[in-house]
Coordinates of C-alpha atoms and ligand atoms in Angstrom, one line a residue:
M37 CA 0.0 0.0 0.0
T38 CA 1.3 3.5 -0.8
Q39 CA 0.5 6.6 1.1
A40 CA -3.2 7.4 0.7
Q41 CA -4.5 10.8 -0.1
S42 CA -6.5 10.9 3.1
V43 CA -3.4 10.8 5.2
I44 CA -3.1 13.6 7.4
A45 CA 0.2 15.3 7.3
G46 CA 1.0 18.2 9.6
P47 CA 3.5 21.0 9.6
L48 CA 6.9 20.0 10.8
T49 CA 7.5 23.2 12.6
G50 CA 5.5 25.2 15.1
R51 CA 3.4 23.6 17.8
P52 CA 2.6 20.0 17.0
T53 CA -1.0 19.6 15.7
A54 CA -3.5 16.9 16.0
E55 CA -4.6 16.8 12.5
S56 CA -7.7 15.6 10.8
R57 CA -9.4 16.3 7.5
P58 CA -12.7 18.1 7.7
G59 CA -15.5 15.5 7.5
Q60 CA -13.0 12.6 8.0
H61 CA -13.6 10.7 11.2
I62 CA -11.8 7.6 12.1
K63 CA -14.2 5.3 13.9
A64 CA -13.0 4.2 17.3
P65 CA -12.8 0.4 17.3
H66 CA -15.5 -1.4 19.3
Y67 CA -13.0 -2.8 21.9
L68 CA -12.1 0.8 22.9
T69 CA -15.6 2.0 23.5
A70 CA -16.7 -1.2 25.1
H71 CA -13.8 -2.0 27.4
Y72 CA -11.6 1.1 27.6
W73 CA -14.1 3.9 27.8
W74 CA -13.0 4.5 31.4
A75 CA -9.3 4.9 30.5
Y76 CA -9.4 6.8 27.1
V77 CA -12.8 7.6 25.8
H78 CA -14.8 9.2 28.7
P79 CA -14.5 13.0 28.6
R80 CA -12.9 12.9 32.1
A81 CA -10.5 10.1 31.2
V82 CA -7.6 12.4 30.4
W83 CA -8.2 14.4 33.6
V84 CA -8.1 11.2 35.7
F85 CA -5.3 9.3 34.1
E86 CA -2.9 11.9 32.8
R87 CA -0.8 11.6 36.0
Q88 CA 2.4 9.7 35.7
W89 CA 2.3 8.5 39.3
L90 CA -1.1 6.8 38.6
V91 CA 0.1 5.1 35.4
N92 CA 3.2 4.1 37.4
L93 CA 1.0 2.6 40.1
I94 CA -1.0 0.6 37.5
L95 CA 2.3 -0.7 36.2
W96 CA 3.4 -1.7 39.8
G97 CA 6.1 1.0 39.9
N98 CA 7.6 0.1 36.5
Y99 CA 6.7 3.0 34.3
V100 CA 10.1 4.7 34.3
R101 CA 12.0 1.4 34.0
L102 CA 9.9 0.3 31.0
R103 CA 9.9 3.7 29.3
D104 CA 13.7 3.9 29.7
A105 CA 14.1 0.3 28.4
A106 CA 12.2 1.2 25.3
M107 CA 14.3 4.4 24.8
A108 CA 17.5 2.5 25.4
D109 CA 16.8 0.4 22.4
L110 CA 15.7 3.2 20.2
G111 CA 18.8 5.3 21.0
D112 CA 19.7 8.7 22.4
V113 CA 19.7 10.5 19.1
L114 CA 17.1 9.6 16.5
P115 CA 17.6 10.9 13.0
G116 CA 15.2 10.0 10.2
T117 CA 11.6 9.0 10.9
T118 CA 10.2 7.5 14.1
L119 CA 6.6 6.2 14.5
Q120 CA 4.9 5.9 17.9
V121 CA 1.8 3.8 17.5
A122 CA -0.8 5.1 20.1
C123 CA -0.5 7.8 22.7
V124 CA 0.7 7.1 26.2
Y125 CA -0.1 8.8 29.4
G126 CA 3.0 10.3 31.1
D127 CA 6.2 11.8 29.7
L128 CA 7.2 9.0 27.3
T129 CA 6.5 10.9 24.1
A130 CA 8.1 14.1 25.4
G131 CA 11.3 12.2 25.9
L132 CA 11.0 10.5 22.5
T133 CA 10.6 13.9 20.9
R134 CA 13.7 15.3 22.6
R135 CA 15.7 12.4 21.1
V136 CA 14.2 12.9 17.7
A137 CA 14.9 16.6 17.9
A138 CA 18.5 15.9 18.8
G139 CA 18.9 13.7 15.7
G140 CA 17.2 16.2 13.4
G141 CA 14.5 13.6 12.8
R142 CA 10.7 13.6 12.8
L143 CA 8.3 11.8 15.1
D144 CA 4.8 10.7 13.9
V145 CA 2.3 9.6 16.6
V146 CA -0.9 7.9 15.5
D147 CA -3.9 7.4 17.7
V148 CA -7.5 6.6 16.9
L149 CA -9.0 9.0 19.5
P150 CA -8.8 12.7 18.8
M151 CA -9.0 13.4 22.5
Q152 CA -5.8 11.5 23.1
L153 CA -4.0 13.3 20.3
E154 CA -5.2 16.6 21.7
N155 CA -3.9 15.7 25.1
L156 CA -0.6 14.8 23.6
R157 CA -0.4 18.1 21.7
R158 CA -0.8 19.9 25.0
K159 CA 2.1 17.9 26.5
L160 CA 4.6 18.6 23.7
P161 CA 6.6 21.8 23.6
S162 CA 6.1 24.3 20.9
G163 CA 8.3 23.5 17.9
A164 CA 8.6 19.8 18.7
P165 CA 9.3 17.9 15.4
A166 CA 6.1 15.8 15.7
R167 CA 3.1 15.1 13.7
L168 CA 0.0 13.8 15.5
L169 CA -2.0 11.7 13.1
S170 CA -5.5 10.4 13.6
M171 CA -5.5 6.8 12.4
D172 CA -6.3 3.2 13.5
S173 CA -3.2 1.2 14.1
A174 CA -4.7 -1.6 12.1
D175 CA -5.1 0.6 9.0
L176 CA -2.1 2.9 8.8
R177 CA -2.5 5.3 6.0
L178 CA 1.3 5.5 5.7
A179 CA 3.7 4.6 3.0
D180 CA 5.5 1.2 2.9
A181 CA 9.0 1.3 4.5
S182 CA 8.7 5.0 5.4
Y183 CA 9.9 4.7 9.0
D184 CA 13.3 3.9 10.5
R185 CA 11.8 2.7 13.7
A186 CA 8.5 2.2 15.5
L187 CA 7.4 2.0 19.2
L188 CA 4.3 0.3 20.6
F189 CA 4.0 0.9 24.4
F190 CA 1.2 -1.1 26.0
L191 CA -1.0 -1.1 23.0
L192 CA -1.2 -4.8 21.9
H193 CA -2.7 -6.1 25.1
E194 CA -5.7 -3.8 24.6
Q195 CA -6.6 -5.2 21.2
P196 CA -8.5 -8.3 20.3
A197 CA -6.3 -10.9 18.4
S198 CA -7.4 -10.0 14.9
H199 CA -6.8 -6.3 15.5
R200 CA -3.5 -7.0 17.1
A201 CA -2.3 -9.1 14.2
R202 CA -3.4 -6.4 11.7
T203 CA -1.6 -3.7 13.8
L204 CA 1.6 -5.7 13.8
S205 CA 1.3 -6.4 10.1
E206 CA 0.8 -2.7 9.4
V207 CA 3.8 -1.7 11.6
F208 CA 6.0 -4.3 9.9
R209 CA 4.9 -2.8 6.5
V210 CA 5.7 0.8 7.3
V211 CA 9.1 0.2 8.9
R212 CA 11.8 -0.1 6.4
P213 CA 14.0 -3.2 6.0
G214 CA 16.8 -2.9 8.5
G215 CA 14.7 -0.7 10.8
E216 CA 13.6 -1.5 14.3
I217 CA 10.3 -2.2 16.0
V218 CA 10.2 -1.9 19.8
I219 CA 7.2 -3.4 21.7
V220 CA 6.7 -3.1 25.5
D221 CA 3.7 -4.9 27.0
Y222 CA 2.4 -7.5 29.4
A223 CA 3.6 -11.1 29.4
L224 CA 3.2 -14.2 31.6
P225 CA 4.7 -13.7 35.0
R226 CA 6.9 -16.6 36.4
W227 CA 5.1 -19.3 38.4
W228 CA 6.3 -17.9 41.7
H229 CA 5.2 -14.3 41.0
P230 CA 2.2 -13.5 43.3
L231 CA 0.7 -11.2 40.6
R232 CA 0.4 -14.3 38.4
Y233 CA -2.5 -15.2 40.6
L234 CA -3.6 -11.9 42.1
W235 CA -3.5 -9.8 39.0
R236 CA -5.1 -12.3 36.6
P237 CA -8.8 -11.9 37.7
L238 CA -8.4 -8.1 37.6
L239 CA -6.8 -8.1 34.2
A240 CA -9.4 -10.5 32.9
T241 CA -12.2 -8.2 34.1
L242 CA -10.7 -4.8 33.2
E243 CA -8.6 -5.7 30.1
P244 CA -10.3 -8.7 28.6
F245 CA -7.7 -9.3 25.8
A246 CA -4.6 -8.8 28.0
L247 CA -4.3 -12.4 29.0
D248 CA -3.7 -13.3 25.4
L249 CA -0.2 -12.0 26.0
W250 CA 0.1 -14.4 28.9
R251 CA -0.9 -17.3 26.7
H252 CA 1.2 -16.6 23.6
E253 CA 4.5 -15.0 22.7
I254 CA 4.1 -11.8 20.6
A255 CA 5.6 -13.7 17.7
H256 CA 2.3 -15.5 17.5
W257 CA 0.6 -12.5 15.9
L258 CA 3.5 -11.3 13.9
P259 CA 3.7 -11.8 10.1
A260 CA 5.9 -14.9 9.5
A261 CA 8.7 -12.7 7.9
A262 CA 9.0 -10.7 11.2
R263 CA 9.6 -13.7 13.5
N264 CA 13.3 -13.8 12.7
G265 CA 15.6 -11.3 14.3
L266 CA 13.3 -11.0 17.4
H267 CA 14.8 -10.4 20.8
K268 CA 12.8 -10.6 24.0
Q269 CA 13.7 -9.2 27.5
S270 CA 11.6 -9.8 30.6
F271 CA 11.0 -7.4 33.5
F272 CA 9.5 -7.6 37.0
G273 CA 9.4 -11.3 37.2
G274 CA 8.1 -11.7 33.7
L275 CA 4.9 -9.6 34.0
Y276 CA 6.3 -7.2 31.4
Q277 CA 8.3 -7.8 28.3
K278 CA 10.2 -5.8 25.7
V279 CA 10.4 -7.3 22.3
V280 CA 12.8 -5.8 19.7
I281 CA 12.4 -6.8 16.1
R282 CA 15.0 -6.0 13.5
R283 CA 13.1 -5.7 10.3
Ligands
LIG457 C1 -0.9 2.9 24.1 S1 -2.4 2.5 24.9 C2 -2.0 2.2 26.6 C3 -1.0 3.1 27.2 C4 -0.8 2.9 28.7 N1 -1.9 2.4 29.4 C5 -0.3 4.2 29.2 O1 -0.9 5.2 29.1 O2 0.8 4.2 29.8 C6 -3.5 3.8 24.9 C7 -3.7 4.5 23.7 O3 -3.9 3.6 22.6 C8 -4.9 4.2 21.7 N2 -5.4 3.1 20.8 C9 -6.1 2.0 21.2 N3 -6.4 1.3 20.1 C10 -5.9 2.0 19.0 C11 -6.0 1.7 17.7 N4 -6.6 0.7 17.1 N5 -5.4 2.6 16.8 C12 -4.7 3.7 17.4 N6 -4.7 4.0 18.7 C13 -5.3 3.1 19.5 C14 -5.9 4.8 22.7 O4 -6.7 5.7 22.0 C15 -5.0 5.3 23.7 O5 -4.7 6.7 23.5

């Protein structure tokens, strides 16, 4: 697929903008409105959750560690094009933008909810080299091989399997051969981890697709060609994982 005309491209200078074409609305996927309305869709969601200490609490104190683990793989200086698939509460994207700016590169952040892009726009400094694009991760209106690297931070566990597989296939398509894909998300904790037993019922209730990542490796949803060159690192007794794919 080549870049579609409907793709929203923002200015590369000035304050980053959450862009959309008049009359063009990306429909929020059903799983978001049905299961994640409280976290992202409700008008008060940003007000409640845009607090790094709270996201850190939800991640059992691991936000900074996981954020920095992702950054460590991407690098301190990021020239070229970087794609962040889905907004994240906290300061992850601001940090990513600084690295992109240091490298003279450009960051594109896609999200399906305008409210989340608008929140991100407020968090980024004026002049940040970032475009905020309204898109579904499973249908990226972006050109093949147009990014040097991509980051997915706690997105995949929210998605039903078919959406997850399409997201990974799209990310694989838009990252160039030789580029890097960094994924941070849940995984199956070790047998001795108390949260393996205590966290499971809560996750199953609040985040109904998250336990998929306990049952399968991320490779399970990757296109076959992406399964080589994959490196996995576990954190916090296995409850979290970072997967780095060399495209
Ligand atoms: C990355 S995830 C989880 C982040 C994590 N809970 C945190 O904030 O630290 C949350 C974001 O994913 C976005 N999102 C979910 N499904 C999406 C999809 N199919 N396409 C694009 N964005 C999506 C939501 O709108 C939300 O902004």
